[in-house]
CSV table of C-alpha atoms and ligand atoms in Angstrom, one decimal:
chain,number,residue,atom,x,y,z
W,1,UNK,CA,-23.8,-104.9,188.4
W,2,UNK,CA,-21.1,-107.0,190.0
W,3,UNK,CA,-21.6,-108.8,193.0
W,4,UNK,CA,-19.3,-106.8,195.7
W,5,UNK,CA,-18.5,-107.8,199.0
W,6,UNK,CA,-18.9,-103.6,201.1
W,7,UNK,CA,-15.6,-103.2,202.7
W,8,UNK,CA,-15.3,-100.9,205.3
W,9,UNK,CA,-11.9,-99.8,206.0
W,10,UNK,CA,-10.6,-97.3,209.1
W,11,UNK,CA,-7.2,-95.8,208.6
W,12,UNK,CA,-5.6,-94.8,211.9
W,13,UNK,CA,-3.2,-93.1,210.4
W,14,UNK,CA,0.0,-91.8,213.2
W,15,UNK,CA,-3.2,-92.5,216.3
W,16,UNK,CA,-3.0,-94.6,219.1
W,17,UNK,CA,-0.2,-95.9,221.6
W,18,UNK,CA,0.0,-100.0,221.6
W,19,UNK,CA,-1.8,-99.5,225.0
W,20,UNK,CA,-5.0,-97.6,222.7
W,21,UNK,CA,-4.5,-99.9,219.8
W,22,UNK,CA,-5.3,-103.1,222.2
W,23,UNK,CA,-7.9,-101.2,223.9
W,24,UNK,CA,-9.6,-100.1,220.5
W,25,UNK,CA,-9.3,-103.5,218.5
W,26,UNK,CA,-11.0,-105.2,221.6
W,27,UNK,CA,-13.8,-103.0,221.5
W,28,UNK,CA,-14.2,-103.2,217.8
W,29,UNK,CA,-14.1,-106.8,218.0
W,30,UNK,CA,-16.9,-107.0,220.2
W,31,UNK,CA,-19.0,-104.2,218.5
W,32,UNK,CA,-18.9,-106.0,214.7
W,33,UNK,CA,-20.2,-109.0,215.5
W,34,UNK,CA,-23.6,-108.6,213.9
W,35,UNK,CA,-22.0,-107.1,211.0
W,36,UNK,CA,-22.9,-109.4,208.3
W,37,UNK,CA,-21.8,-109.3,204.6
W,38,UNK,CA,-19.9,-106.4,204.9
W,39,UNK,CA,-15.8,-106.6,205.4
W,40,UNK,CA,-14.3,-104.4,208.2
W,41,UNK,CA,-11.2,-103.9,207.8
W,42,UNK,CA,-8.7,-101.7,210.5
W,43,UNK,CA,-4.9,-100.5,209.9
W,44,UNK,CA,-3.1,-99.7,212.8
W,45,UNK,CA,0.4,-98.0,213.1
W,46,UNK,CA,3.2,-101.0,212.5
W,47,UNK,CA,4.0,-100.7,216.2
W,48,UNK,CA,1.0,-102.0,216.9
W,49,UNK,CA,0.4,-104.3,214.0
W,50,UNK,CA,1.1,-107.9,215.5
W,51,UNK,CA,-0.8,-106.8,218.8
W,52,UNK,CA,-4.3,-106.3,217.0
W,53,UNK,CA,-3.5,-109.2,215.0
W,54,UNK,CA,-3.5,-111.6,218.2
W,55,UNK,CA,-6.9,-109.7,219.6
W,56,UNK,CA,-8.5,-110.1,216.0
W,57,UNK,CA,-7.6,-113.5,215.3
W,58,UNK,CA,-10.9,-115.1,216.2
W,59,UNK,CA,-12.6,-112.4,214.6
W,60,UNK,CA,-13.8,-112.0,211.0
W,61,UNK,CA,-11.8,-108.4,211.1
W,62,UNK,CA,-9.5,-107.6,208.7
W,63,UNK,CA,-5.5,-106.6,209.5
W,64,UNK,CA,-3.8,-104.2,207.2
W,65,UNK,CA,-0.8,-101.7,207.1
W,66,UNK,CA,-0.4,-98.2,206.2
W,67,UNK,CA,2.3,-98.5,203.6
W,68,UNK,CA,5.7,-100.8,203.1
W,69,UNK,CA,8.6,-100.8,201.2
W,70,UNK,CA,9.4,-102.5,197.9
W,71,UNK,CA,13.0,-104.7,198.5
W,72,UNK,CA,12.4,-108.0,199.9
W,73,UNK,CA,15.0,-107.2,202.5
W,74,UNK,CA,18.2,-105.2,203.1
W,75,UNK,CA,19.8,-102.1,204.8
W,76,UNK,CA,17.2,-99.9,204.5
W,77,UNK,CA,16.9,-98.0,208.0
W,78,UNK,CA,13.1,-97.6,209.3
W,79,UNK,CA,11.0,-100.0,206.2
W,80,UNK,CA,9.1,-102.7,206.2
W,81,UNK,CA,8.7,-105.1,203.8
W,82,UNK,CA,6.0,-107.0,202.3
W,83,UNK,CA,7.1,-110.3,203.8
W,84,UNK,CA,7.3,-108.4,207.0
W,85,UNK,CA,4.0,-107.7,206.7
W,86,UNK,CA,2.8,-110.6,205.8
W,87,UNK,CA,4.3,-112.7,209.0
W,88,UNK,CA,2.9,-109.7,211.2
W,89,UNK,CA,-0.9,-110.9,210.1
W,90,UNK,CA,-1.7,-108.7,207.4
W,91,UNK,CA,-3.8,-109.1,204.6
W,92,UNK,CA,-3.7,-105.8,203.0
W,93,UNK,CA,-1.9,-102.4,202.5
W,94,UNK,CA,-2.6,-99.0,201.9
W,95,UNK,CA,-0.2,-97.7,199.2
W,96,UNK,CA,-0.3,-94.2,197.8
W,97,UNK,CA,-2.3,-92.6,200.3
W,98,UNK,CA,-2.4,-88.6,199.8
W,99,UNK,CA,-0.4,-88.3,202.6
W,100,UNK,CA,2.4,-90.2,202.0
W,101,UNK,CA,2.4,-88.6,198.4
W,102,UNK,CA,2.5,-85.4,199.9
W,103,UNK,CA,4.7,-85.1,202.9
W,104,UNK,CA,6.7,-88.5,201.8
W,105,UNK,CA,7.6,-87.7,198.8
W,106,UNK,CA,5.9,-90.9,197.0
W,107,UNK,CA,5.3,-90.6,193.1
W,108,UNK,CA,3.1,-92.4,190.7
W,109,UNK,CA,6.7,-94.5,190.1
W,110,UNK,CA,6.9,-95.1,194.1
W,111,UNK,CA,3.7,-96.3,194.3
W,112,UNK,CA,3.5,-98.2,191.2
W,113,UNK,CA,6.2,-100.2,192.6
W,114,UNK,CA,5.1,-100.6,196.0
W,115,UNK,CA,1.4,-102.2,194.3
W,116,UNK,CA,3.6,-104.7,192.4
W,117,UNK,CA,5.5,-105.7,195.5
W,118,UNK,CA,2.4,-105.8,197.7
W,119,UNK,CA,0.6,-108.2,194.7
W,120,UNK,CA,4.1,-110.4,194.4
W,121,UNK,CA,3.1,-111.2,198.4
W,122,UNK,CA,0.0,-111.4,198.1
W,123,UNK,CA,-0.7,-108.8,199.8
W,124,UNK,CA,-4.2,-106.7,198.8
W,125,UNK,CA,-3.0,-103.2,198.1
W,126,UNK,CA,-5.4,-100.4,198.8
W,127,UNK,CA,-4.7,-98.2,196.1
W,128,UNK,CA,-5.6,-94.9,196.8
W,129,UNK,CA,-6.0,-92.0,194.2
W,130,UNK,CA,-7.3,-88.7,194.2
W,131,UNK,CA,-7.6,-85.0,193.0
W,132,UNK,CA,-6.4,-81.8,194.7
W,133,UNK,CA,-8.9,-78.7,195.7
W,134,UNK,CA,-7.2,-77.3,192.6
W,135,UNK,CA,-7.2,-80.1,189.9
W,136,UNK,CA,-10.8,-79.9,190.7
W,137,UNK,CA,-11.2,-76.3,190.3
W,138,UNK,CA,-9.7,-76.6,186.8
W,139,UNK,CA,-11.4,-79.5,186.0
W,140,UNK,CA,-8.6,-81.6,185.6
W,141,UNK,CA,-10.0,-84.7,188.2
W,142,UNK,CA,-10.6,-87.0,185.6
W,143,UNK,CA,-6.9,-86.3,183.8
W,144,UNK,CA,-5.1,-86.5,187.0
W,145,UNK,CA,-6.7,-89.4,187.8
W,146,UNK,CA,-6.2,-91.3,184.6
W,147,UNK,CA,-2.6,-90.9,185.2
W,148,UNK,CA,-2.6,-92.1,188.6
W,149,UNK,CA,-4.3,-95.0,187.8
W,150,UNK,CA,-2.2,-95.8,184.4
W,151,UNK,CA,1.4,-94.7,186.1
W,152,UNK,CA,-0.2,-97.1,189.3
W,153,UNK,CA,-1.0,-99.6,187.9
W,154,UNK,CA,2.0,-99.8,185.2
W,155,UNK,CA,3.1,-103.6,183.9
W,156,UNK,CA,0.6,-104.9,186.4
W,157,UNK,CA,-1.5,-107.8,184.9
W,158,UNK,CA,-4.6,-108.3,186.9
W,159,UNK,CA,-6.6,-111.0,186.1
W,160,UNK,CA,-8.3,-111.1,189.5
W,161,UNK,CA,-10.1,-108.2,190.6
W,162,UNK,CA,-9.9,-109.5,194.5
W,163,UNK,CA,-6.2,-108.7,194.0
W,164,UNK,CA,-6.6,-105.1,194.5
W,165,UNK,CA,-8.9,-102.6,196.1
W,166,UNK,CA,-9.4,-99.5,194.7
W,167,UNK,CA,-9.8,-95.8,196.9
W,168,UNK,CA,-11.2,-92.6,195.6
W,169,UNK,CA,-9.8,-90.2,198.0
W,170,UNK,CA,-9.9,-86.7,196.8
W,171,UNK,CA,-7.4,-84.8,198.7
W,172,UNK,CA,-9.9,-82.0,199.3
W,173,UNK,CA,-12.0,-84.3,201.6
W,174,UNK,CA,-9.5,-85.8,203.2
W,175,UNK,CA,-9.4,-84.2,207.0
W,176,UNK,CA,-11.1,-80.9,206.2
W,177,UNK,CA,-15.0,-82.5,206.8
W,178,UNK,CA,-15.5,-81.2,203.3
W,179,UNK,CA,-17.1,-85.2,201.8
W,180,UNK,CA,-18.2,-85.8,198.3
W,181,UNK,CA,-21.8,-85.7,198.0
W,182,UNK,CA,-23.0,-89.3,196.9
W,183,UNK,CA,-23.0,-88.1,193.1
W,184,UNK,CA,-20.0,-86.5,193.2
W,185,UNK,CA,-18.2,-89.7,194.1
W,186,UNK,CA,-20.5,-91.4,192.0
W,187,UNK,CA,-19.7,-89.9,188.9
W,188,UNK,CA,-15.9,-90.6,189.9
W,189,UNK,CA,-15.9,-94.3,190.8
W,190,UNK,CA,-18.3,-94.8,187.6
W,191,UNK,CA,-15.3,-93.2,185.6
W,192,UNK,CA,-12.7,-95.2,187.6
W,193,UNK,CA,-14.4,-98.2,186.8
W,194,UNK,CA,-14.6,-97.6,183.2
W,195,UNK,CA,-10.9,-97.0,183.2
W,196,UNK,CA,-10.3,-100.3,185.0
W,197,UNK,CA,-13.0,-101.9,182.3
W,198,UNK,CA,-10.2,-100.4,179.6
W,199,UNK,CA,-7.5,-101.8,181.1
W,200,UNK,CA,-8.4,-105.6,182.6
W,201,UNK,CA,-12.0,-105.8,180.9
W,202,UNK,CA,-15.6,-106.3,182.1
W,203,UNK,CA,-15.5,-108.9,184.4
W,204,UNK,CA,-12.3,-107.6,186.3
W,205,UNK,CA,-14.3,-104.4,186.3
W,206,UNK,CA,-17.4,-105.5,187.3
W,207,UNK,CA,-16.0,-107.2,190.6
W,208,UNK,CA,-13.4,-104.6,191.4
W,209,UNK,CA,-14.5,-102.8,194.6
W,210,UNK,CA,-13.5,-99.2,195.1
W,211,UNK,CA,-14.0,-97.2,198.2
W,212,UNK,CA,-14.9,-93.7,198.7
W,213,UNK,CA,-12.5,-92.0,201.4
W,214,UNK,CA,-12.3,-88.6,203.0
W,215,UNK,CA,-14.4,-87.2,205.9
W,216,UNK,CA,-16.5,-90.2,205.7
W,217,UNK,CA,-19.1,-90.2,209.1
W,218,UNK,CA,-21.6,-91.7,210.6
W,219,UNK,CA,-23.9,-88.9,208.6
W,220,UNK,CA,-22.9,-89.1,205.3
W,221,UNK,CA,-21.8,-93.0,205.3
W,222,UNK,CA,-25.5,-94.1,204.0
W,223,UNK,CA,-26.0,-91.6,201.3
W,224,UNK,CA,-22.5,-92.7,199.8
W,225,UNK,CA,-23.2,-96.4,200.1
W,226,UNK,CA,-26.6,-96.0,198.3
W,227,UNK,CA,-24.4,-94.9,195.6
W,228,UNK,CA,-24.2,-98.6,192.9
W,229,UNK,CA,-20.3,-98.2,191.9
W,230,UNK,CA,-19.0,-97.0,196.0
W,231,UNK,CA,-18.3,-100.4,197.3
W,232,UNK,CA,-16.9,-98.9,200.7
W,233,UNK,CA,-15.1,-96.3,202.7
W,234,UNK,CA,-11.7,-95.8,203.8
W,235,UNK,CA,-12.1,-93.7,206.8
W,236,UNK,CA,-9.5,-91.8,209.1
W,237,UNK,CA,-11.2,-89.2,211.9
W,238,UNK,CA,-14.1,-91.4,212.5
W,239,UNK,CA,-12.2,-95.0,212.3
W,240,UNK,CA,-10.3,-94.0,215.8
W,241,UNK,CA,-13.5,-94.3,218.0
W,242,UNK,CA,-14.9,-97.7,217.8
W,243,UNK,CA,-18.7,-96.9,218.5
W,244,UNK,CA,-18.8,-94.6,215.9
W,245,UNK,CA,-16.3,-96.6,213.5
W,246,UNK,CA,-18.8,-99.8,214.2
W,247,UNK,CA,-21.9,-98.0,213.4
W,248,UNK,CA,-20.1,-97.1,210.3
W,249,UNK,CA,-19.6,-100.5,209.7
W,250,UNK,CA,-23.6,-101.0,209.9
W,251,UNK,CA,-24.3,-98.4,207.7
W,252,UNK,CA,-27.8,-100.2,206.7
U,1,PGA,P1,-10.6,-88.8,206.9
U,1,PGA,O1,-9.4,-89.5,206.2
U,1,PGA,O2,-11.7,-89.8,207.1
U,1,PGA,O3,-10.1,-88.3,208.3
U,1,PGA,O4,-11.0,-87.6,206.1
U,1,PGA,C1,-9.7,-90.4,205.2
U,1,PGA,C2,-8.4,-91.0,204.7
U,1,PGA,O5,-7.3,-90.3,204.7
U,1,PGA,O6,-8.4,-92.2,204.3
C-alpha cells in the first residue's frame, strides 16, 4: 500500500455568482480547520477563480479550475490558458470531466492534450474517466476505460505520481444519486491502478491517488473511503453547501 495523502475535491460545476463563491469559500475556510491529513480541495467557476484564491490564501485549501485550453496564448475567444490559470492561484485542473466530453465535444485527443499542457505548467490535472450506464450494461467498463486512460495519457512520461490525480467517475453516477457501492468502485480503481502500474511502474502506481466521483454524500462518503485503492472524492451536488461539503471532508 502506498502512502496517500485523501483528497477531497468539490466541483461546483456552472454554481454560484462571485457574491456565493465569496460567501461559500469563507465558510469553508472556517469549517476545515480541524481537517487534518486530508487535502480539500474546491473549483469554482473562472469568474470567481481569483476571488476564492484571496479568501483561501491563509488557508491549507486547495484552488483549482474546471477545465482550460491547450495554446499558451492567442485569439481564441472565451479560453483560458494554463498560464492564466496558473497566475489566478490555481494548483490544479479538472480535464475531461463527463460533462465536458458530452456536451463540449472533448475527445480522448482533446483531453490528452489539455493533460500535457496542464503538466507543462505545472499544473495537477484531475483526470477524470468513466463508463456510461450502457458500457456497463455490456460489460465493456474496463475496455472503455483502458482507452481513456491510454488515449489520456498518450506521450506523457510520468515519473512522479503527484503530477497527476486520477478520477473514476462513471457517468451513470454522476448527478442521478445512483453512487457505486464501495466494491463496485473498488474493483475499478484496483484495475485503474494496475493499468497505471503497466504504464509508469509500481512505485508511480503505488502513490498515484485516484478519486471516486459521482453522487458522493455525506452517507455514502465513509463506506467509499474504507475502500484501500479510493484515495478521495470528487464531488459536485454536495460540494455547493459548505456544512455538508466539510463534513465530507471529515469523513472519519
Ligand atoms: P455529483 O457530481 O457529485 O453531483 O454526482 C460529481 C462530479 O461530476 O464530479
Amino acid at each position: 500500500m502506498g502512502n496517500r495523502r485523501p483528497l477531497i475535491a468539490g466541483n461546483w460545476k456552472m454554481f454560484k455568482t462571485s457574491e456565493e463563491a465569496a460567501a461559500t469559500a469563507k465558510e469553508i475556510v472556517r469549517l476545515v480547520l480541524d481537517v487534518k491529513n486530508t487535502d480539500v480541495l474546491i473549483s469554482p467557476p473562472f469568474t470567481s477563480i481569483s476571488l476564492v484564491r484571496e479568501i483561501i490564501r491563509e488557508s491549507s485549501v486547495l484552488l483549482a479550475a474546471q477545465n482550460l485550453y491547450w495554446e499558451k496564448e492567442g485569439a481564441f475567444t472565451g479560453e483560458i490558458s494554463p498560464a492564466m490559470l496558473v497566475s489566478a492561484g490555481c494548483t490544479h485542473v479538472i480535464i475531461g470531466h463527463s460533462e465536458r466530453r458530452a456536451y463540449f465535444g472533448e475527445t480522448d485527443e482533446t483531453v490528452n492534450k489539455k493533460i500535457n499542457a496542464a503538466i507543462l505548467n505545472n499544473l495537477i490535472p484531475i483526470f477524470c474517466v468513466g463508463e456510461s450506464d450502457e458500457d456497463r450494461e455490456l460489460n465493456k467498463t474496463f475496455s472503455v476505460l483502458d482507452k481513456q486512460v491510454e488515449n489520456g495519457l498518450k506521450g506523457l512520461a510520468l515519473t512522479d505520481a503527484a503530477d497527476i490525480v486520477l478520477a473514476y467517475e462513471p457517468v451513470w453516477a454522476i448527478g442521478t444519486g445512483k453512487t457505486a457501492t464501495g466494491d463496485q468502485a473498488q474493483e475499478v480503481h484496483a484495475y485503474l491502478r494496475g493499468l497505471l502500474e503497466k504504464k509508469y511502474g509500481a512505485f508511480f502506481a503505488d502513490s498515484l491517488r485516484i478519486l471516486y466521483g459521482g453522487s458522493v454524500n455525506l452517507n455514502n462518503i465513509a463506506s467509499l473511503m474504507e475502500m484501500p485503492d479510493i484515495d478521495g472524492a470528487l464531488i459536485g451536488g454536495a460540494s455547493l453547501d459548505p456544512g455538508t461539503f466539510s463534513k465530507i471532508a471529515s469523513f472519519k
